[in-house]
Coordinates of C-alpha atoms in Angstrom, one line a residue:
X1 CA 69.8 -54.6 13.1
X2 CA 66.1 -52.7 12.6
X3 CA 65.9 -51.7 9.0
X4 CA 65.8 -48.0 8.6
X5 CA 62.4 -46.2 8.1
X6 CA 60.2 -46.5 4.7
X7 CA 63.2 -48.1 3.2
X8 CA 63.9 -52.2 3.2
X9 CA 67.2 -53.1 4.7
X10 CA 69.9 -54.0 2.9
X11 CA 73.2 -55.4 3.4
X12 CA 76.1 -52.9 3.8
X13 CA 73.8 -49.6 3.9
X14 CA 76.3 -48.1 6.2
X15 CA 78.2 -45.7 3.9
X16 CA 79.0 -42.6 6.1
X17 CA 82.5 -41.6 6.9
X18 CA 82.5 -42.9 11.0
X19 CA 83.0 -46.3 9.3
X20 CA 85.6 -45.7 7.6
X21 CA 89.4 -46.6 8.8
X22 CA 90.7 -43.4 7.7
X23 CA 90.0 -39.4 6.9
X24 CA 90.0 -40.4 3.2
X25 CA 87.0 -42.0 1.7
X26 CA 87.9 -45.9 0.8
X27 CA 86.6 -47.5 -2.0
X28 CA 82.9 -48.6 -1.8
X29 CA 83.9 -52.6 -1.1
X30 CA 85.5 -51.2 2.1
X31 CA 82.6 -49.1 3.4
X32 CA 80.4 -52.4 3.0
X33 CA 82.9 -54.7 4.7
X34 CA 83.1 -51.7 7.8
X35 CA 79.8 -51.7 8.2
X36 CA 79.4 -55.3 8.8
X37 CA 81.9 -55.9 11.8
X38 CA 80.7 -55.9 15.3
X39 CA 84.0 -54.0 16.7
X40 CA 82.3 -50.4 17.6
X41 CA 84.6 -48.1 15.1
X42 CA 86.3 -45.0 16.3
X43 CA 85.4 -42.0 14.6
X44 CA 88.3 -40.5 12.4
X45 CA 90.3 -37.2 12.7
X46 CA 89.1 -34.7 9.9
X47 CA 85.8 -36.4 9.3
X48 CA 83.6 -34.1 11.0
X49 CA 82.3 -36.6 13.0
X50 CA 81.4 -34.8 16.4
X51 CA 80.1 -37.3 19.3
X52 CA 76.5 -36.3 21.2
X53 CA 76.7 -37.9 24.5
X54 CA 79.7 -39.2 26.2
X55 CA 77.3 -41.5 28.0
X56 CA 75.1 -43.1 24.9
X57 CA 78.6 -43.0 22.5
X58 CA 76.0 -41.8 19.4
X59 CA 78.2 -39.8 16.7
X60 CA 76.8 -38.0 13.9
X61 CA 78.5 -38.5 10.6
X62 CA 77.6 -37.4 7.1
X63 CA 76.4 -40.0 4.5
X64 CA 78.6 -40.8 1.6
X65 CA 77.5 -42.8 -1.5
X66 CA 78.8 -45.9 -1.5
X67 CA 78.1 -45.7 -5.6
X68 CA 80.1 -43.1 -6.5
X69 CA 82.9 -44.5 -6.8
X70 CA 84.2 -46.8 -9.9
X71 CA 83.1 -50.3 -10.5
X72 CA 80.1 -49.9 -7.3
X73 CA 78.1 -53.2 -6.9
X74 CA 76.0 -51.6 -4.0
X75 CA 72.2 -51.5 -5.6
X76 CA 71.4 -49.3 -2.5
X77 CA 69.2 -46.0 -4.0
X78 CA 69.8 -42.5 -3.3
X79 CA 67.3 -40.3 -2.3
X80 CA 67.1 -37.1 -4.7
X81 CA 68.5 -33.9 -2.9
X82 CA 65.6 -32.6 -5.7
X83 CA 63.3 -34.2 -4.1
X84 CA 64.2 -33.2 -0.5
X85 CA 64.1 -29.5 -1.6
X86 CA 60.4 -29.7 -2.7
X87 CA 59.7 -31.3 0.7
X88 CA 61.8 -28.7 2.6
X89 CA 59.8 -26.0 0.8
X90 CA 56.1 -27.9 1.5
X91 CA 56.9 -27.8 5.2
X92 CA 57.8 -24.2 5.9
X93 CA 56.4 -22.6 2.7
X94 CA 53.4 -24.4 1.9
X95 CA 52.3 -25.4 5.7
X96 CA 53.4 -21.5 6.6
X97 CA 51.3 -19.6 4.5
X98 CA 47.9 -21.7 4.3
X99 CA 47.8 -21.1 7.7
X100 CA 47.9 -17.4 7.4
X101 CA 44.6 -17.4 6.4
X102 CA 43.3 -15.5 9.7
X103 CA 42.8 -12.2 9.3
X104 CA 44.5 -11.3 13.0
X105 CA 47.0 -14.2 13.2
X106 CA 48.5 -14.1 9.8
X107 CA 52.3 -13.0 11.5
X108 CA 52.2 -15.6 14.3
X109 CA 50.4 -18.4 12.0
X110 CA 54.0 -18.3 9.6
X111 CA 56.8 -17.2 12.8
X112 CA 55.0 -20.0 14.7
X113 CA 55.3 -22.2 11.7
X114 CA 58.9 -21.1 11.3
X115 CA 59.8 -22.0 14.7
X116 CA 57.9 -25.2 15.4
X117 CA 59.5 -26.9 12.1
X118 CA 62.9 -25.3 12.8
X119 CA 62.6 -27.4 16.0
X120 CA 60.7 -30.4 15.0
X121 CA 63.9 -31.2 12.5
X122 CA 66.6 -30.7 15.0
X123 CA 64.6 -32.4 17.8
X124 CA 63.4 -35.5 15.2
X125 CA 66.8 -36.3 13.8
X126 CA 68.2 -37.4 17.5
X127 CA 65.1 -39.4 18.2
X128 CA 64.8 -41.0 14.7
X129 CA 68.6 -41.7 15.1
X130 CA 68.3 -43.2 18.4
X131 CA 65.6 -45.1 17.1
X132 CA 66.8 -46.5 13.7
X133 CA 70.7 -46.4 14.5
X134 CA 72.5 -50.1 13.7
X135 CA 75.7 -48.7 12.4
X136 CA 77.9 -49.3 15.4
X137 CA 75.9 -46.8 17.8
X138 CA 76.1 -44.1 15.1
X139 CA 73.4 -41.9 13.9
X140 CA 74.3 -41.2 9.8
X141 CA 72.4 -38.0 8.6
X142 CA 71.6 -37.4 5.0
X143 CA 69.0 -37.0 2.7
X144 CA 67.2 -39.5 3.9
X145 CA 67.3 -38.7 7.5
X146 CA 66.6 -34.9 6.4
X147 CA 63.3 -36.1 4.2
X148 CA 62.8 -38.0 7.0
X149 CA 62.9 -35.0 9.6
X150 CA 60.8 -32.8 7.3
X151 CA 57.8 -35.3 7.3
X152 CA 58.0 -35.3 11.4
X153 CA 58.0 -31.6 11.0
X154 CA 55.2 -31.7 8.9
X155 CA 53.0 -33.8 11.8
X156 CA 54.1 -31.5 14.3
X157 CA 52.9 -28.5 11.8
X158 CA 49.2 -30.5 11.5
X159 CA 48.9 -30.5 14.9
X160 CA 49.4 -26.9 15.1
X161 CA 46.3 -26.5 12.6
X162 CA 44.0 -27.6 15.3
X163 CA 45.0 -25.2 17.8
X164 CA 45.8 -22.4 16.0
X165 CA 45.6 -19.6 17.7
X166 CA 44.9 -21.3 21.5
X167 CA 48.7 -21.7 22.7
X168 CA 51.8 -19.3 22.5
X169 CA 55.3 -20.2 21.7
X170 CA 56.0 -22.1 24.3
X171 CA 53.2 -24.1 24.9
X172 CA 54.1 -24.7 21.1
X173 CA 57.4 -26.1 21.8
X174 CA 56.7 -28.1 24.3
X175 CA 54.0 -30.0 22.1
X176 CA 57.0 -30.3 19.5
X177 CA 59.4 -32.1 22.1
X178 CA 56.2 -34.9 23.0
X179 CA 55.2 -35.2 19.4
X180 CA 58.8 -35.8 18.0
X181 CA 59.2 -38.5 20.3
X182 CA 55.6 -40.1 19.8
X183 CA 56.2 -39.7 16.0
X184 CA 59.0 -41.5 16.2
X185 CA 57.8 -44.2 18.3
X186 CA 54.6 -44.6 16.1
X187 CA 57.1 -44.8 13.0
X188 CA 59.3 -46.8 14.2
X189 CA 56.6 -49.7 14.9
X190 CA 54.8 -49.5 12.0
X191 CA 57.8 -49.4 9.1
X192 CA 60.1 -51.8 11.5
X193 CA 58.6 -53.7 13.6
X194 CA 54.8 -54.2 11.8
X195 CA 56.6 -54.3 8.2
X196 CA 53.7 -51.4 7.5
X197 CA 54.2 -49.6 3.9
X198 CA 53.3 -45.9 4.3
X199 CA 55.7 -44.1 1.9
X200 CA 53.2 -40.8 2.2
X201 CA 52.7 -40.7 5.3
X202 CA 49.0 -41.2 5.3
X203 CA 49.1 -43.0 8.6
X204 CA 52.3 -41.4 10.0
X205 CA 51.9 -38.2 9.1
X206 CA 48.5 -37.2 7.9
X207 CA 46.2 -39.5 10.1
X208 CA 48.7 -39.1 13.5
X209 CA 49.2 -35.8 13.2
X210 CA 45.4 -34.7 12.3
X211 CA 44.2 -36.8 16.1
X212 CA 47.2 -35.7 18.1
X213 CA 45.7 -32.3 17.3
X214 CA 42.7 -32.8 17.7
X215 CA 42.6 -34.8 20.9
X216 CA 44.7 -32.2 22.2
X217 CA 42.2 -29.0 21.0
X218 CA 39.5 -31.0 23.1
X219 CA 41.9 -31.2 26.2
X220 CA 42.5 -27.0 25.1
X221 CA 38.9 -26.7 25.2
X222 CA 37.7 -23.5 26.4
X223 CA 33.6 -22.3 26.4
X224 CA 35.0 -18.3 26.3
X225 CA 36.9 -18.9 22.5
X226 CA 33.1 -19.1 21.4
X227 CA 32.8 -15.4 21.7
X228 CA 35.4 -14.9 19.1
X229 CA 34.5 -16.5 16.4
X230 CA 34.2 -13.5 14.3
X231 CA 37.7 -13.3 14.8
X232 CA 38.7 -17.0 13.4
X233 CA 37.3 -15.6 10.0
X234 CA 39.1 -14.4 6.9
X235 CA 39.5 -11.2 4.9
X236 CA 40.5 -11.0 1.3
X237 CA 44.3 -10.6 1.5
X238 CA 44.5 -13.3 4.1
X239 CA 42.6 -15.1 2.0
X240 CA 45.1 -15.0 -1.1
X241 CA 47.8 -15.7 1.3
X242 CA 46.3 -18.9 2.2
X243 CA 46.0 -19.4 -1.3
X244 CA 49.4 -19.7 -2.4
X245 CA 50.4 -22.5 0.7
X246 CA 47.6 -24.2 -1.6
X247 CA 49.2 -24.0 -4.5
X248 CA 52.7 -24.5 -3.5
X249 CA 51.4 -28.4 -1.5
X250 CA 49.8 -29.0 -4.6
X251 CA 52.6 -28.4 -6.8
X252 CA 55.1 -30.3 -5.1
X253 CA 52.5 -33.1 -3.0
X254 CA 54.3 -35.5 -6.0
X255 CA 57.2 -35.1 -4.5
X256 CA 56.5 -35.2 -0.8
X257 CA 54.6 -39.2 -1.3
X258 CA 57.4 -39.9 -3.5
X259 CA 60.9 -38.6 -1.8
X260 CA 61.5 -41.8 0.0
X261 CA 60.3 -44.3 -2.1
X262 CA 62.6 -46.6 -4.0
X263 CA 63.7 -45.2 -7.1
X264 CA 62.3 -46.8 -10.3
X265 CA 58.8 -48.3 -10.7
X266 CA 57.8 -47.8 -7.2
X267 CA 59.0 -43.8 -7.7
X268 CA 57.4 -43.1 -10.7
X269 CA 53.8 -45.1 -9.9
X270 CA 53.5 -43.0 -6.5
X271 CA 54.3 -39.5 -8.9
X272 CA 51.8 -41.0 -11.1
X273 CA 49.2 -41.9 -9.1
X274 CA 49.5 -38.3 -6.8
X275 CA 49.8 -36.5 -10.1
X276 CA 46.3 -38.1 -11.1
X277 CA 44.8 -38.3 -7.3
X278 CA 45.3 -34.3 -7.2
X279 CA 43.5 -33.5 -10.3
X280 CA 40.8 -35.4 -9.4
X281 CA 40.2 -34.0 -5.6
X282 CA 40.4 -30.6 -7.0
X283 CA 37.3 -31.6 -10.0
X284 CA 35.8 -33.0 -6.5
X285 CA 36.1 -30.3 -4.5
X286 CA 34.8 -27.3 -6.7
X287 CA 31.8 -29.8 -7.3
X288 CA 30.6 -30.1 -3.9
X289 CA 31.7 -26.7 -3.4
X290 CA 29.0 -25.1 -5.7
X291 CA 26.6 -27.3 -4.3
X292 CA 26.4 -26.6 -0.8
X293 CA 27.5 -23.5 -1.2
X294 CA 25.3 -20.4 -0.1
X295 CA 23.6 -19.3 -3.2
X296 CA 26.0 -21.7 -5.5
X297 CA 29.2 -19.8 -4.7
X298 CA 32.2 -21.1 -4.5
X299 CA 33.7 -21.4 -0.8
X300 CA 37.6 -20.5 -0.2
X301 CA 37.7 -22.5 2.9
X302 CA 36.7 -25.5 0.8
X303 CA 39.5 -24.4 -2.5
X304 CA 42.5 -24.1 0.0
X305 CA 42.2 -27.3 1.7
X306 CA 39.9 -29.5 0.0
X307 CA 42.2 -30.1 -3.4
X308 CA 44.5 -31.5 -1.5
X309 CA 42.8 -34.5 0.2
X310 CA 43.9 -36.3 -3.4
X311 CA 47.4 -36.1 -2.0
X312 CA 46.9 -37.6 1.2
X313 CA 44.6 -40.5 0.4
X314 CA 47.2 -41.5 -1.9
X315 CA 50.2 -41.5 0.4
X316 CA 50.1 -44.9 1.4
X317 CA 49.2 -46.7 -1.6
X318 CA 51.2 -44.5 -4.0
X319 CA 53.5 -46.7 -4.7
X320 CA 51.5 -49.9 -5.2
X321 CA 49.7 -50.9 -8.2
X322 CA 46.6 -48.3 -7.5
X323 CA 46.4 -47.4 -11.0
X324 CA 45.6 -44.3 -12.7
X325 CA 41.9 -44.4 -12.5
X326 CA 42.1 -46.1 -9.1
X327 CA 43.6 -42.7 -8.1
X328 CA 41.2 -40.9 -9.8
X329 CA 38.2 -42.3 -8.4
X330 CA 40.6 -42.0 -4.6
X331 CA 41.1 -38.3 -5.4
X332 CA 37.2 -37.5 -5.7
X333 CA 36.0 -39.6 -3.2
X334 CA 39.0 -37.9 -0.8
X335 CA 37.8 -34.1 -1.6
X336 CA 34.2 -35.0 -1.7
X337 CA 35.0 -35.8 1.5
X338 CA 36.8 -33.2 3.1
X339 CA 34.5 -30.5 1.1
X340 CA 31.4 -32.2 3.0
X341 CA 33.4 -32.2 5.9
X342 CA 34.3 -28.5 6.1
X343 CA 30.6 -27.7 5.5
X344 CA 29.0 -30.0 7.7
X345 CA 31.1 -32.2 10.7
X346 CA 33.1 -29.2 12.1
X347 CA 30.3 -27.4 13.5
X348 CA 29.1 -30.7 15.0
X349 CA 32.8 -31.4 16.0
X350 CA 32.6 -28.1 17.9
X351 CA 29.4 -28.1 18.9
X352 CA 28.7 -31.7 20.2
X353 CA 32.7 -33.1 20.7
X354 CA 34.0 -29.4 22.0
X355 CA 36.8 -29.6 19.7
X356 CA 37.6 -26.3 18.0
X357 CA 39.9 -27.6 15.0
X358 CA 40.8 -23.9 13.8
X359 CA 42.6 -25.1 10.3
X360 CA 40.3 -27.7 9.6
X361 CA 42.8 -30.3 10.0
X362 CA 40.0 -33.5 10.2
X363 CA 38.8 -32.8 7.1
X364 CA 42.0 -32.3 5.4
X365 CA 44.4 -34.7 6.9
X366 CA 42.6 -36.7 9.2
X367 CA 39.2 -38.4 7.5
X368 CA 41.5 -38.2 4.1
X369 CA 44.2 -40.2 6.4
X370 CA 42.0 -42.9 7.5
X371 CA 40.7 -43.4 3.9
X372 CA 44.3 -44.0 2.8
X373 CA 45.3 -46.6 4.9
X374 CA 41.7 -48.4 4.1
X375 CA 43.4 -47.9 0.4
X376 CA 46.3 -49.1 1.3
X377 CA 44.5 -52.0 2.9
X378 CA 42.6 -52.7 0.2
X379 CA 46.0 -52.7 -2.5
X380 CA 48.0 -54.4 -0.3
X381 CA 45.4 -57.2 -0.1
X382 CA 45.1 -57.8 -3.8
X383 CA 48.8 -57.9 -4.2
X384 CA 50.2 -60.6 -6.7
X385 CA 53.8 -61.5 -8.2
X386 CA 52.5 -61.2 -11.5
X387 CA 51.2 -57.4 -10.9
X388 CA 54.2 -56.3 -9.3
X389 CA 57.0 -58.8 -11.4
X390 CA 60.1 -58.1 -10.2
X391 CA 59.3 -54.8 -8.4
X392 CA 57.2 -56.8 -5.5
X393 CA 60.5 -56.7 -3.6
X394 CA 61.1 -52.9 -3.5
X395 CA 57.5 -52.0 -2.8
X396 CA 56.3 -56.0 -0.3
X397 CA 59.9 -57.6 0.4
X398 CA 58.5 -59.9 3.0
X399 CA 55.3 -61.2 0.4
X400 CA 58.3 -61.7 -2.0
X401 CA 60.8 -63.1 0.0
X402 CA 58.0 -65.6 1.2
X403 CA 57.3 -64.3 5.0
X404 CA 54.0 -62.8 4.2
X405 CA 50.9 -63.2 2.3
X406 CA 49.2 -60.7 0.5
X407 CA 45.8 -61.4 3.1
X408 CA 48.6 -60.9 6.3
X409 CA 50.3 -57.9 4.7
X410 CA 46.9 -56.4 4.3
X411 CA 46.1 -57.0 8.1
X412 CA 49.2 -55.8 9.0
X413 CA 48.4 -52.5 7.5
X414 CA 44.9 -52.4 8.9
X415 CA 46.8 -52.9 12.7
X416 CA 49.2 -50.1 11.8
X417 CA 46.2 -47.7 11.4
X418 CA 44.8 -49.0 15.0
X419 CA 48.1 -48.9 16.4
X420 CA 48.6 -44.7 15.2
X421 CA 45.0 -43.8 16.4
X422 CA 46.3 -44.8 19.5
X423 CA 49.3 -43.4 19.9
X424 CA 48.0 -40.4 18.0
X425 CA 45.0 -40.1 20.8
X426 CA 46.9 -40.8 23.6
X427 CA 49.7 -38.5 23.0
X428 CA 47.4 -35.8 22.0
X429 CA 45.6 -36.3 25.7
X430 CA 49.1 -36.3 27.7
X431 CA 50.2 -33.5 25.7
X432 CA 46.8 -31.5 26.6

C-alpha cells in the first residue's frame, strides 16, 4: 500500500471503524490485525459508514485511535485536533481578511474566500482519499485528512491572490475543481512516490499554489485592467483589515508547518524553527521597508505580507536540524526578499511578463517557496545519524532504514521542486 501523505507508513495504521467486525469498537490488537487482511471488509450497521460510489466501492468512515484503549502497543501519533483548529482558522480567517485589503473588493475578497475553501475541503478529501486510500478501498477521514484538506484549501486560496478581482464565482470554482485534483496529484508524487519531505508545504502549498496563479493571471491577461489601477489600491480601513489576516498567519504559522509532523522532536524543532524564522522576516521586512521606502516610510503592502515569508521558507525544512539561527538568518534573507520583491519585480512582472499578480502572491509564497525547498535541499544533504540520533527515522526513514543517502535524499528533494513547477505551470495554463 502507498504510505499516506507527510506521514511514514506504518504497519496497522488502519484504525477507523469500516474495519472493524462489529458496531462496537474492538480492542486496538483487532483493529491492527483487520487492517492487515486482504478480504475487502463490509462496512458495519451503526457505524456511520456511508458508501460514495456504487461503482468505485470507496466508503467513508471516521478514524478511531487505535491508542485509546488499555495496554496499546500501536506507536502510531495523533495529530492534535489543537493544531487542526489553528490551521482551520489560518485558511478562512487569516487568508479571508488579508485579502480584503482592496478598497472596492473587500466583501467579495472574504465571500469568495469563504466559498472557494468551503469547496476546496469537500472537493480535496475525495481526491486525497482516492489517492492515498490502502485500507480495503476505504477512504478514513480524520484529523489528518482534515489538516490535510485545509492545506489544499490553502493552495487553492494562493491562487486566488493572483487573480483577485479578474474572475467571478464561478470561474472561481471551476479553478477549485482543476487545482484540487492537480494538488493532489503533485502531493501524492512528491510525499509517496519521490519520498520528498515537505511537512510545510513550501513546495506543495506555497511554491504550487503561488505558479498555478500566476501562470494562470498571464493566461487572464487583459491590456484594459491597466486603466484601473487606481482601483487595486488601498484605503485606511481596508488597510487595517488586511492587517489582522497578518496577524492572525503570523500567530498561528507555528502551527500550520507543524500540524502534520510527527509528534516529538520533529514537532517541536519545526515550532522552533517557525517561531524563530517569523521574528526574523518581520526584523527583515521593516528594514528594507524604511529603505526603499518613499521618503523612509514605512510601506503597508510590505508589513502585511512581507513578515510572513519567515514562515514559508521554513516549511520544508522545519522539521530537520535547521537550527535556531539557521532559521534566523532563513527568516531575513526570506523577507528581504519578498520586501524587494514587492517594491521592485511586480511592476516588471506586469510590465514585461503581463502578469497582474493583484495580492502579491510571488513575493510572498512563491520566490519564499522556491528558497525553501533550496533549504530543504541544502538540510536534507547534510543529514547524519549522529544529528538526528534516533529521530532520523521520523523525520528520513529511508536514509535510516538504509535505502537512501543523505546526497540522494537531497536530490530527490531538488526533483520534487522541478516536478511542482511543472505541474504548478502547466495546470495554471490549462486552467487559464
Amino acid at each position: 500500500p502507498w504510505p499516506s501523505p507527510r506521514t511514514a507508513p506504518r504497519a496497522g495504521d488502519c484504525s477507523c471503524l469500516c474495519c472493524a467486525s462489529s458496531s462496537r469498537a474492538p480492542p486496538p490488537s483487532s483493529l491492527r490485525s483487520s487492517s492487515a487482511t486482504t478480504t475487502k471488509p463490509t462496512p458495519p450497521s451503526g457505524t456511520g459508514a456511508t458508501t460514495v460510489t456504487r461503482t468505485m466501492n470507496f466508503t467513508f468512515a471516521t478514524q478511531v485511535s487505535a491508542g485509546e484503549g488499555a495496554g496499546s502497543e500501536d506507536p502510531k501519533p495523533q495529530m492534535s485536533p489543537a493544531g487542526f483548529q489553528d490551521v482551520h482558522v489560518m485558511v478562512f480567517v487569516g487568508f479571508g481578511f488579508l485579502m480584503a485589503f482592496l478598497q472596492r473588493y473587500g466583501f467579495s475578497s472574504l465571500g469568495f474566500t469563504f466559498l472557494l475553501a468551503a469547496f476546496a475541503l469537500q472537493w480535496s478529501t475525495l481526491i486525497q482519499g482516492f489517492l492515498h486510500a490502502r485500507h480495503g478501498g476505504h477512504i478514513c477521514v480524520g484529523v489528518e485528512s482534515m489538516i490535510n484538506a485545509d492545506f489544499c484549501a490553502g493552495a487553492v486560496l494562493i491562487s486566488f491572490g493572483a487573480v483577485l478581482g479578474k474572475a467571478g464565482p464561478a470561474q472561481l470554482l471551476l479553478l477549485a475543481l482543476l487545482e484540487t485534483v492537480l494538488f493532489g496529484v503533485n502531493e501524492f508524487v512528491l510525499l509517496s512516490l519521490l519520498g520528498v519531505k515537505d511537512a510545510g508545504g513550501s513546495m506543495t502549498i506555497h511554491t504550487f499554489g503561488a505558479y498555478f496563479g500566476l501562470v494562470l493571471s498571464r493566461v487572464l491577461y487583459r491590456p484594459q485592467l491597466e486603466k484601473s489601477k487606481h482601483r487595486q489600491g488601498s484605503v485606511y480601513h481596508s488597510d487595517l483589515f488586511a492587517m489582522i489576516g497578518t496577524i492572525f498567519l503570523w500567530v498561528f504559522w507555528p502551527s500550520f508547518n507543524s500540524a502534520p509532523t510527527t509528534l516529538g522532536d520533529g514537532q517541536h524543532r519545526t515550532v522552533l524553527h517557525t517561531y524563530y524564522s517569523l521574528t526574523a522576516s518581520t526584523l527583515g521586512t521593516f528594514a528594507l521597508s524604511a529603505l526603499v521606502g518613499e521618503h523612509g516610510r514605512l510601506d503597508m503592502v510590505h508589513i502585511q505580507n512581507a513578515v510572513l515569508a519567515g514562515g514559508v521558507v521554513v516549511g520544508t525544512a522545519g522539521e530537520m536540524m535547521l537550527t535556531p539561527f539557521g532559521a534566523l538568518a532563513a527568516g531575513f534573507l526570506a523577507g528581504s526578499v519578498s520586501t524587494l520583491g514587492y517594491k521592485f519585480f511586480t511592476p516588471i512582472l506586469e510590465a514585461k511578463f503581463k502578469v497582474q499578480d493583484t495580492c502579491g502572491v510571488h513575493n510572498l509564497h512563491g520566490m519564499p517557496g522556491v528558497l525553501g525547498a533550496l533549504l530543504g535541499v541544502l538540510v536534507a544533504g547534510l543529514a547524519t545519524h549522529e544529528a538526528y540520533g534516533e529521530g532520523l527515522d521520523s523525520v528520513f526513514p529511508l536514509i535510516a532504514a538504509g535505502q537512501r543517502t543523505a546526497s540522494s535524499q537531497a536530490m530527490h528533494q531538488l526533483f520534487g521542486l522541478l516536478v511542482t513547477l511543472m505541474f504548478a505551470s502547466v495546470g495554471g495554463g490549462l486552467g487559464g
